[in-house]
Amino acid sequence: MISINTEIARKFISEEDFNESLEKCTDSLVQLREKTGLGAEWLGWRDLLQLPNDALLEEINALAGKIRKDADVFIICGIGGSYLGAKAVIDALSPHFGKKGPEILFAGHHMGGKYLEELLNYIKTPKSDGTPKSVYVNVISKSGSTLETALSFRMIREVLDNLYGEGATNRIVCTTSKEGGVLNGLIDEKGYKKFIIPNNVGGRFSVLTPVGLIPIAVAGIDIKTLFYGAVSAFNKYEKDASDILEYAAVRRTLHEKGITVDVFSCFEPELQSFGGWIQQLMGESEGKEGKGIFPAVASFSTDLHSLGQFIQQGTRCLMETFLIVEKQISLIKVNSLEGDHDNLNYLSGKSFHDINTKARIGTTEAHKDGDVPIINLSLSSLNAEVIGELIYFFELLTGVFVYSLDINPFDQPGVEDYKKAMYRLLGKD
Ligand code: PA5
């Protein structure tokens, strides 16, 4: 379950301004539901929760089971919306150490040559018993032509062809649009296994399609529970979207008052990558026409020792959204030591959960005193169901908030500019 508390942020805005934003956000929600707003042809991320495709979930689970059994290494090759959702869920729900199943590596998410070179050498290097590593790759690209992904995939494919000959074909899974794009040509030619990204779902809204579900299932996470967590959030907010409207209206009012940065601060490091997904979802959706709140991510208490000073006393342009996990997710406690040479016995018997909670409450007090409007977003626990709910929560919030600014949440015209300049410099026709 997810709940929000906007009490602190509301102190920074007037009732009148809030009500005006609420009205605007309520209209935005109607536009989303009735598909009458800008970019309405991109609302497939809502449709897929209305009509769950259980057969697809089963098919993905079967494939993931086979890969988990057979692979030493599984490479997720994609960028932006084609990998951030998978990474967010995998990092939120997997153990930090001693993971079971294949080692999961990322590629195609930047142009760094050193990283790719090391990755290729790593997969080429046999295991300690002298046998070759068993490597699978899932290349994910809706357009099928994104340079970072396409280039890395070309290099990885060459290694797999050399390692496994014709057997390489069965180790390559492609997730792309139904038709068109260079990747589809390659699929037709080589016979790679293909999964489809629906045309009406944009990259940053695609984590609950094969884009995110295949890597997440290979990581050993229960995708059915994740998906149905999102379905239950969909049903909940179709009946009563007051939490979404409250959050969007507070955010819109703060935006009108000149707030330009929203720091998504988590207190559990497992959620840091989820912040990365939120950052892309909101940043690419709202940062247009000179509008939007820049989404930043902080992991506390780590970043209290880096960004904390700025948040407390720097330029007052910030709001914060705290991502809180209510349920204790670890049992570790502080022990008592004879002699108390490090003066920490005053914490004896306390759990790290308690200590972290006190750090959060203390941070809330301090940042509130530093004039930072804060929204608390609480997750009842950290599991697949709640993460599924959280995904839909942020997708819907983004749609409503961005419509309330009178802009199209579903395009990204600005991203093309760097591509055009880069391709010109690279000499592409
Ligand atoms: O949200 C988006 O649409 C983008 O971030 C894309 O996901 C990203 O640019 C990757 O595109 P593609 O999947 O076409 O390779």
Short mmCIF file of C-alpha atoms and ligand atoms in Angstrom, two decimals:
data_model
loop_
_atom_site.label_atom_id
_atom_site.label_comp_id
_atom_site.label_asym_id
_atom_site.label_seq_id
_atom_site.Cartn_x
_atom_site.Cartn_y
_atom_site.Cartn_z
CA MET A 1 0.00 0.00 0.00
CA ILE A 2 1.09 3.54 -0.74
CA SER A 3 0.08 6.64 1.19
CA ILE A 4 1.05 10.30 0.97
CA ASN A 5 1.33 13.10 3.48
CA THR A 6 1.59 16.65 2.16
CA GLU A 7 1.19 18.41 5.52
CA ILE A 8 4.62 20.07 5.48
CA ALA A 9 4.48 21.10 1.81
CA ARG A 10 0.98 22.56 2.29
CA LYS A 11 2.38 25.03 4.85
CA PHE A 12 4.28 26.69 2.00
CA ILE A 13 1.23 27.35 -0.20
CA SER A 14 -2.08 29.12 0.26
CA GLU A 15 -5.40 27.30 0.32
CA GLU A 16 -6.61 29.42 -2.58
CA ASP A 17 -3.62 28.60 -4.81
CA PHE A 18 -3.87 24.94 -3.89
CA ASN A 19 -7.58 24.83 -4.80
CA GLU A 20 -6.90 26.42 -8.16
CA SER A 21 -4.26 23.75 -8.89
CA LEU A 22 -6.54 21.01 -7.64
CA GLU A 23 -9.21 22.07 -10.10
CA LYS A 24 -6.68 22.06 -12.93
CA CYS A 25 -5.36 18.62 -11.92
CA THR A 26 -8.88 17.23 -11.65
CA ASP A 27 -9.50 18.34 -15.26
CA SER A 28 -6.20 16.73 -16.25
CA LEU A 29 -7.27 13.42 -14.75
CA VAL A 30 -10.51 13.53 -16.73
CA GLN A 31 -8.50 14.20 -19.91
CA LEU A 32 -6.34 11.15 -19.19
CA ARG A 33 -9.31 8.93 -18.46
CA GLU A 34 -11.30 10.09 -21.46
CA LYS A 35 -8.25 10.18 -23.75
CA THR A 36 -8.96 13.75 -24.80
CA GLY A 37 -5.62 15.34 -23.82
CA LEU A 38 -2.40 15.92 -25.71
CA GLY A 39 -0.65 12.75 -26.90
CA ALA A 40 -3.72 10.61 -26.08
CA GLU A 41 -2.46 7.98 -28.54
CA TRP A 42 0.27 7.16 -25.98
CA LEU A 43 -2.00 6.01 -23.16
CA GLY A 44 -1.43 2.28 -23.70
CA TRP A 45 0.28 2.05 -20.29
CA ARG A 46 -3.20 2.41 -18.78
CA ASP A 47 -4.89 0.03 -21.24
CA LEU A 48 -2.50 -2.82 -20.48
CA LEU A 49 -3.53 -2.75 -16.82
CA GLN A 50 -7.21 -2.79 -17.74
CA LEU A 51 -6.83 -5.95 -19.80
CA PRO A 52 -3.96 -7.96 -18.26
CA ASN A 53 -2.34 -10.39 -20.67
CA ASP A 54 -1.71 -13.44 -18.47
CA ALA A 55 -0.53 -15.51 -21.44
CA LEU A 56 2.27 -12.99 -22.03
CA LEU A 57 3.28 -13.11 -18.36
CA GLU A 58 3.43 -16.92 -18.58
CA GLU A 59 5.45 -16.80 -21.79
CA ILE A 60 7.95 -14.39 -20.20
CA ASN A 61 8.16 -16.53 -17.07
CA ALA A 62 8.87 -19.64 -19.14
CA LEU A 63 11.64 -17.91 -21.07
CA ALA A 64 13.10 -16.38 -17.90
CA GLY A 65 13.07 -19.78 -16.18
CA LYS A 66 15.07 -21.27 -19.04
CA ILE A 67 17.58 -18.40 -19.03
CA ARG A 68 17.93 -18.54 -15.22
CA LYS A 69 18.73 -22.23 -15.48
CA ASP A 70 21.15 -22.00 -18.36
CA ALA A 71 22.87 -18.60 -18.16
CA ASP A 72 25.92 -17.51 -16.21
CA VAL A 73 25.54 -13.95 -17.48
CA PHE A 74 22.47 -12.07 -18.70
CA ILE A 75 23.04 -8.74 -20.44
CA ILE A 76 20.32 -6.10 -20.55
CA CYS A 77 21.13 -3.90 -23.55
CA GLY A 78 19.05 -0.70 -23.65
CA ILE A 79 18.99 2.96 -22.69
CA GLY A 80 16.49 5.37 -21.07
CA GLY A 81 13.04 3.87 -20.81
CA SER A 82 14.45 0.67 -22.28
CA TYR A 83 16.42 -0.20 -19.13
CA LEU A 84 15.77 2.18 -16.22
CA GLY A 85 12.50 0.52 -15.14
CA ALA A 86 14.05 -2.94 -15.08
CA LYS A 87 17.04 -1.65 -13.12
CA ALA A 88 14.77 0.15 -10.67
CA VAL A 89 12.75 -2.97 -9.88
CA ILE A 90 15.72 -5.34 -9.84
CA ASP A 91 17.69 -3.12 -7.45
CA ALA A 92 14.67 -2.58 -5.20
CA LEU A 93 13.86 -6.26 -4.84
CA SER A 94 17.07 -8.27 -5.19
CA PRO A 95 19.54 -9.12 -2.44
CA HIS A 96 22.71 -7.00 -2.46
CA PHE A 97 25.06 -9.95 -2.13
CA GLY A 98 25.03 -13.61 -3.09
CA LYS A 99 22.27 -13.28 -5.68
CA LYS A 100 21.01 -16.54 -7.17
CA GLY A 101 20.68 -16.98 -10.93
CA PRO A 102 22.70 -15.39 -13.70
CA GLU A 103 24.89 -12.38 -13.12
CA ILE A 104 23.03 -9.39 -14.54
CA LEU A 105 24.99 -6.82 -16.52
CA PHE A 106 23.90 -3.67 -18.33
CA ALA A 107 25.07 -2.48 -21.73
CA GLY A 108 23.96 -0.07 -24.42
CA HIS A 109 23.20 2.66 -21.87
CA HIS A 110 26.16 4.92 -22.73
CA MET A 111 29.08 5.28 -25.18
CA GLY A 112 31.83 4.51 -22.69
CA GLY A 113 34.39 2.43 -24.59
CA LYS A 114 36.29 1.21 -21.51
CA TYR A 115 33.14 -0.22 -19.97
CA LEU A 116 32.15 -2.04 -23.17
CA GLU A 117 35.65 -3.34 -23.78
CA GLU A 118 35.83 -4.75 -20.26
CA LEU A 119 32.36 -6.26 -20.59
CA LEU A 120 33.27 -7.97 -23.87
CA ASN A 121 36.51 -9.30 -22.39
CA TYR A 122 34.63 -10.51 -19.34
CA ILE A 123 32.09 -12.51 -21.32
CA LYS A 124 34.81 -13.93 -23.55
CA THR A 125 36.84 -15.13 -20.57
CA PRO A 126 36.11 -18.78 -19.71
CA LYS A 127 34.95 -19.81 -16.24
CA SER A 128 37.46 -21.08 -13.67
CA ASP A 129 36.87 -24.67 -14.90
CA GLY A 130 37.93 -23.62 -18.42
CA THR A 131 34.48 -23.89 -20.01
CA PRO A 132 32.97 -20.88 -21.80
CA LYS A 133 30.52 -18.69 -19.93
CA SER A 134 26.90 -19.15 -20.90
CA VAL A 135 25.82 -15.65 -21.98
CA TYR A 136 22.35 -14.42 -22.99
CA VAL A 137 21.45 -10.92 -24.12
CA ASN A 138 18.15 -9.08 -24.17
CA VAL A 139 18.40 -6.11 -26.53
CA ILE A 140 15.64 -3.61 -25.89
CA SER A 141 14.95 -0.73 -28.26
CA LYS A 142 11.55 0.51 -29.32
CA SER A 143 12.90 2.44 -32.28
CA GLY A 144 15.48 -0.24 -32.94
CA SER A 145 17.98 2.41 -33.95
CA THR A 146 19.20 4.15 -30.78
CA LEU A 147 22.94 4.46 -31.32
CA GLU A 148 24.15 3.58 -27.79
CA THR A 149 22.11 0.35 -27.77
CA ALA A 150 22.61 -0.60 -31.42
CA LEU A 151 26.39 -0.19 -31.23
CA SER A 152 26.78 -2.20 -28.03
CA PHE A 153 24.49 -4.89 -29.41
CA ARG A 154 26.58 -5.15 -32.56
CA MET A 155 29.74 -5.70 -30.48
CA ILE A 156 28.09 -8.20 -28.11
CA ARG A 157 26.53 -10.10 -31.02
CA GLU A 158 29.94 -10.54 -32.60
CA VAL A 159 31.31 -12.07 -29.41
CA LEU A 160 28.33 -14.41 -29.08
CA ASP A 161 28.66 -15.48 -32.72
CA ASN A 162 32.32 -16.29 -32.13
CA LEU A 163 31.63 -18.13 -28.89
CA TYR A 164 28.60 -20.18 -29.89
CA GLY A 165 28.39 -20.15 -33.72
CA GLU A 166 24.81 -20.86 -34.82
CA GLY A 167 23.84 -21.45 -31.18
CA ALA A 168 24.14 -17.68 -30.62
CA THR A 169 20.69 -17.17 -32.16
CA ASN A 170 18.93 -18.84 -29.22
CA ARG A 171 20.79 -16.64 -26.76
CA ILE A 172 19.50 -13.36 -28.15
CA VAL A 173 16.11 -11.99 -27.16
CA CYS A 174 14.92 -8.79 -28.84
CA THR A 175 12.28 -6.44 -27.48
CA THR A 176 11.17 -3.87 -30.05
CA SER A 177 8.23 -2.37 -31.96
CA LYS A 178 5.94 -4.63 -33.94
CA GLU A 179 7.41 -3.45 -37.21
CA GLY A 180 9.96 -1.06 -38.66
CA GLY A 181 13.40 -0.19 -37.42
CA VAL A 182 16.79 -1.78 -38.02
CA LEU A 183 16.34 -4.30 -35.21
CA ASN A 184 13.29 -5.82 -36.89
CA GLY A 185 15.33 -6.32 -40.07
CA LEU A 186 17.95 -8.17 -38.05
CA ILE A 187 15.31 -10.29 -36.31
CA ASP A 188 13.84 -11.33 -39.67
CA GLU A 189 17.27 -12.16 -41.04
CA LYS A 190 18.67 -14.05 -38.05
CA GLY A 191 15.51 -15.51 -36.49
CA TYR A 192 16.02 -14.05 -33.01
CA LYS A 193 13.24 -14.43 -30.45
CA LYS A 194 11.14 -11.27 -30.44
CA PHE A 195 8.84 -9.56 -27.94
CA ILE A 196 6.78 -6.53 -28.87
CA ILE A 197 6.60 -3.10 -27.25
CA PRO A 198 3.07 -1.88 -27.94
CA ASN A 199 3.00 1.16 -30.24
CA ASN A 200 0.86 3.14 -27.81
CA VAL A 201 3.32 2.81 -24.89
CA GLY A 202 6.27 5.20 -24.79
CA GLY A 203 9.68 4.09 -23.53
CA ARG A 204 9.51 5.64 -20.06
CA PHE A 205 6.03 4.17 -19.48
CA SER A 206 7.02 0.68 -20.68
CA VAL A 207 8.37 -1.10 -17.59
CA LEU A 208 5.24 -3.27 -17.33
CA THR A 209 5.59 -4.50 -20.93
CA PRO A 210 8.23 -7.06 -22.05
CA VAL A 211 10.71 -4.13 -21.92
CA GLY A 212 10.91 -4.39 -18.14
CA LEU A 213 9.22 -7.71 -17.45
CA ILE A 214 11.75 -9.98 -19.21
CA PRO A 215 14.84 -8.66 -17.34
CA ILE A 216 12.91 -8.48 -14.07
CA ALA A 217 11.75 -12.10 -14.42
CA VAL A 218 15.29 -13.24 -15.29
CA ALA A 219 16.41 -11.56 -12.06
CA GLY A 220 14.08 -13.96 -10.24
CA ILE A 221 11.39 -11.43 -9.29
CA ASP A 222 7.74 -12.46 -9.35
CA ILE A 223 6.44 -10.44 -12.32
CA LYS A 224 2.86 -11.58 -11.85
CA THR A 225 2.73 -10.07 -8.36
CA LEU A 226 4.49 -6.94 -9.63
CA PHE A 227 2.09 -6.55 -12.56
CA TYR A 228 -1.00 -7.20 -10.48
CA GLY A 229 0.26 -4.72 -7.86
CA ALA A 230 0.05 -2.13 -10.64
CA VAL A 231 -3.38 -3.44 -11.67
CA SER A 232 -4.67 -3.02 -8.12
CA ALA A 233 -3.27 0.55 -8.02
CA PHE A 234 -5.01 1.22 -11.34
CA ASN A 235 -8.34 -0.02 -9.95
CA LYS A 236 -7.85 1.91 -6.71
CA TYR A 237 -7.12 5.23 -8.43
CA GLU A 238 -9.95 4.76 -10.94
CA LYS A 239 -12.29 4.76 -7.93
CA ASP A 240 -10.54 7.41 -5.86
CA ALA A 241 -7.54 9.35 -7.14
CA SER A 242 -7.49 11.87 -4.28
CA ASP A 243 -3.88 11.02 -3.30
CA ILE A 244 -2.68 11.55 -6.85
CA LEU A 245 -4.63 14.79 -7.18
CA GLU A 246 -3.36 16.08 -3.83
CA TYR A 247 0.27 15.35 -4.72
CA ALA A 248 -0.05 16.77 -8.25
CA ALA A 249 -1.85 19.91 -7.02
CA VAL A 250 0.74 20.61 -4.30
CA ARG A 251 3.55 20.10 -6.81
CA ARG A 252 1.84 22.34 -9.38
CA THR A 253 1.30 25.12 -6.82
CA LEU A 254 4.93 24.94 -5.73
CA HIS A 255 5.96 25.05 -9.40
CA GLU A 256 3.88 28.21 -9.86
CA LYS A 257 5.63 29.69 -6.82
CA GLY A 258 9.03 29.18 -8.42
CA ILE A 259 10.14 25.78 -7.11
CA THR A 260 12.37 24.33 -9.82
CA VAL A 261 13.85 21.16 -8.28
CA ASP A 262 12.15 18.16 -6.65
CA VAL A 263 14.64 15.99 -4.76
CA PHE A 264 13.38 12.42 -4.53
CA SER A 265 15.09 11.26 -1.35
CA CYS A 266 15.01 7.63 -0.28
CA PHE A 267 16.13 6.34 3.07
CA GLU A 268 16.67 2.77 1.87
CA PRO A 269 19.50 2.42 -0.67
CA GLU A 270 17.45 -0.25 -2.45
CA LEU A 271 15.24 2.55 -3.80
CA GLN A 272 17.97 4.69 -5.30
CA SER A 273 17.58 3.19 -8.79
CA PHE A 274 13.84 3.64 -8.49
CA GLY A 275 14.68 7.32 -8.12
CA GLY A 276 16.56 7.03 -11.43
CA TRP A 277 13.42 5.70 -13.10
CA ILE A 278 11.29 8.50 -11.58
CA GLN A 279 13.88 11.00 -12.75
CA GLN A 280 13.51 9.89 -16.36
CA LEU A 281 9.73 9.44 -16.20
CA MET A 282 9.14 12.92 -14.80
CA GLY A 283 12.09 14.73 -16.38
CA GLU A 284 11.39 13.64 -19.96
CA SER A 285 7.67 14.12 -19.52
CA GLU A 286 7.52 17.56 -17.92
CA GLY A 287 10.71 19.36 -18.96
CA LYS A 288 9.39 21.18 -22.02
CA GLU A 289 8.34 24.63 -23.18
CA GLY A 290 10.41 26.23 -20.41
CA LYS A 291 8.32 24.46 -17.75
CA GLY A 292 8.64 21.62 -15.26
CA ILE A 293 10.37 20.77 -11.99
CA PHE A 294 13.83 19.23 -12.38
CA PRO A 295 13.77 15.78 -10.75
CA ALA A 296 16.86 15.04 -8.67
CA VAL A 297 17.60 11.90 -6.66
CA ALA A 298 19.23 11.56 -3.27
CA SER A 299 19.96 8.51 -1.16
CA PHE A 300 19.95 9.31 2.54
CA SER A 301 21.67 9.31 4.84
CA THR A 302 24.60 8.93 2.37
CA ASP A 303 23.79 12.14 0.50
CA LEU A 304 23.17 14.12 3.69
CA HIS A 305 26.95 14.14 3.74
CA SER A 306 27.13 15.56 0.22
CA LEU A 307 23.91 17.28 -0.89
CA GLY A 308 22.59 17.89 2.62
CA GLN A 309 24.30 21.27 3.01
CA PHE A 310 22.74 22.61 -0.20
CA ILE A 311 19.32 21.26 0.63
CA GLN A 312 19.48 22.85 4.08
CA GLN A 313 20.88 26.29 3.23
CA GLY A 314 21.48 26.71 -0.52
CA THR A 315 19.32 28.50 -3.11
CA ARG A 316 15.69 28.09 -2.02
CA CYS A 317 14.41 26.51 -5.21
CA LEU A 318 13.84 23.01 -3.85
CA MET A 319 11.07 20.75 -2.74
CA GLU A 320 11.60 17.19 -1.51
CA THR A 321 9.71 13.95 -1.86
CA PHE A 322 10.70 11.41 0.77
CA LEU A 323 10.31 7.77 -0.25
CA ILE A 324 9.71 5.93 3.02
CA VAL A 325 9.47 2.18 3.67
CA GLU A 326 7.30 1.70 6.77
CA LYS A 327 7.91 -1.99 7.41
CA GLN A 328 11.18 -3.06 8.93
CA ILE A 329 13.01 -4.85 6.11
CA SER A 330 16.00 -6.11 8.09
CA LEU A 331 16.37 -7.50 11.58
CA ILE A 332 19.88 -6.30 12.32
CA LYS A 333 20.36 -4.61 15.71
CA VAL A 334 23.19 -2.86 17.54
CA ASN A 335 24.91 -5.07 20.07
CA SER A 336 26.27 -4.02 23.46
CA LEU A 337 30.06 -4.05 23.91
CA GLU A 338 31.89 -4.24 27.19
CA GLY A 339 33.93 -1.10 27.83
CA ASP A 340 31.91 0.95 25.31
CA HIS A 341 35.16 2.27 23.81
CA ASP A 342 33.35 3.74 20.78
CA ASN A 343 30.62 5.32 22.96
CA LEU A 344 27.89 3.62 20.98
CA ASN A 345 26.31 1.57 23.74
CA TYR A 346 23.54 4.17 24.01
CA LEU A 347 22.22 2.55 20.82
CA SER A 348 22.44 -1.03 22.11
CA GLY A 349 19.36 -3.07 21.36
CA LYS A 350 18.09 -0.62 18.74
CA SER A 351 17.45 -1.89 15.23
CA PHE A 352 19.01 -0.18 12.22
CA HIS A 353 15.44 0.38 11.05
CA ASP A 354 14.78 2.44 14.21
CA ILE A 355 18.00 4.37 13.83
CA ASN A 356 17.30 5.07 10.14
CA THR A 357 13.77 6.21 11.04
CA LYS A 358 15.18 8.68 13.58
CA ALA A 359 17.60 9.90 10.89
CA ARG A 360 14.63 10.49 8.60
CA ILE A 361 12.54 12.30 11.21
CA GLY A 362 15.55 14.43 12.16
CA THR A 363 16.15 15.23 8.48
CA THR A 364 12.50 16.17 8.05
CA GLU A 365 12.69 18.60 10.99
CA ALA A 366 15.91 20.14 9.72
CA HIS A 367 14.81 20.54 6.10
CA LYS A 368 11.44 21.92 7.17
CA ASP A 369 13.31 24.53 9.24
CA GLY A 370 15.41 25.20 6.15
CA ASP A 371 12.18 26.12 4.29
CA VAL A 372 12.03 23.03 2.09
CA PRO A 373 8.48 21.90 1.27
CA ILE A 374 8.35 18.14 1.87
CA ILE A 375 5.95 15.46 0.63
CA ASN A 376 6.13 12.08 2.38
CA LEU A 377 5.38 9.06 0.23
CA SER A 378 5.15 5.91 2.34
CA LEU A 379 5.31 2.33 1.13
CA SER A 380 3.83 -0.20 3.55
CA SER A 381 6.64 -2.61 2.65
CA LEU A 382 9.27 -3.29 0.02
CA ASN A 383 7.94 -6.14 -2.12
CA ALA A 384 6.87 -6.84 -5.71
CA GLU A 385 3.25 -5.89 -5.10
CA VAL A 386 4.06 -2.50 -3.57
CA ILE A 387 6.67 -1.73 -6.22
CA GLY A 388 4.03 -2.53 -8.88
CA GLU A 389 1.67 -0.07 -7.18
CA LEU A 390 4.42 2.53 -6.98
CA ILE A 391 5.12 2.25 -10.71
CA TYR A 392 1.53 3.04 -11.61
CA PHE A 393 1.34 5.74 -8.91
CA PHE A 394 4.18 7.65 -10.56
CA GLU A 395 2.95 7.04 -14.10
CA LEU A 396 -0.47 8.44 -13.25
CA LEU A 397 0.98 11.28 -11.19
CA THR A 398 3.20 12.24 -14.12
CA GLY A 399 0.31 12.21 -16.58
CA VAL A 400 -1.91 14.33 -14.34
CA PHE A 401 0.81 16.78 -13.28
CA VAL A 402 2.14 17.35 -16.80
CA TYR A 403 -1.33 17.83 -18.30
CA SER A 404 -1.93 20.42 -15.57
CA LEU A 405 0.97 22.43 -17.06
CA ASP A 406 -0.77 22.29 -20.46
CA ILE A 407 2.00 20.27 -22.08
CA ASN A 408 2.22 16.87 -23.74
CA PRO A 409 3.77 14.36 -21.29
CA PHE A 410 4.37 11.72 -23.91
CA ASP A 411 6.80 13.20 -26.42
CA GLN A 412 10.47 14.18 -26.03
CA PRO A 413 11.27 16.60 -28.86
CA GLY A 414 14.34 17.94 -27.06
CA VAL A 415 16.10 14.56 -27.03
CA GLU A 416 16.28 14.64 -30.83
CA ASP A 417 18.48 17.75 -30.80
CA TYR A 418 21.56 16.04 -29.39
CA LYS A 419 21.03 13.10 -31.73
CA LYS A 420 20.89 15.35 -34.81
CA ALA A 421 24.06 17.18 -33.79
CA MET A 422 25.87 13.93 -32.90
CA TYR A 423 24.92 12.20 -36.15
CA ARG A 424 26.05 15.23 -38.14
CA LEU A 425 29.42 15.17 -36.35
CA LEU A 426 29.70 11.42 -36.94
CA GLY A 427 29.02 11.88 -40.63
CA LYS A 428 25.76 9.93 -40.82
CA ASP A 429 23.59 10.65 -43.90
O1 PA5 B 1 11.17 7.33 -22.83
C1 PA5 B 1 11.66 7.28 -23.94
O2 PA5 B 1 10.96 7.21 -24.97
C2 PA5 B 1 13.16 7.25 -24.15
O3 PA5 B 1 13.86 7.43 -22.97
C3 PA5 B 1 13.57 5.93 -24.78
O4 PA5 B 1 13.19 4.88 -23.94
C4 PA5 B 1 15.08 5.87 -25.03
O5 PA5 B 1 15.47 6.97 -25.79
C5 PA5 B 1 15.46 4.60 -25.75
O6 PA5 B 1 14.80 4.50 -26.97
P1 PA5 B 1 14.67 3.14 -27.75
O7 PA5 B 1 13.89 2.18 -26.91
O8 PA5 B 1 13.94 3.50 -29.01
O9 PA5 B 1 16.05 2.64 -28.01
#
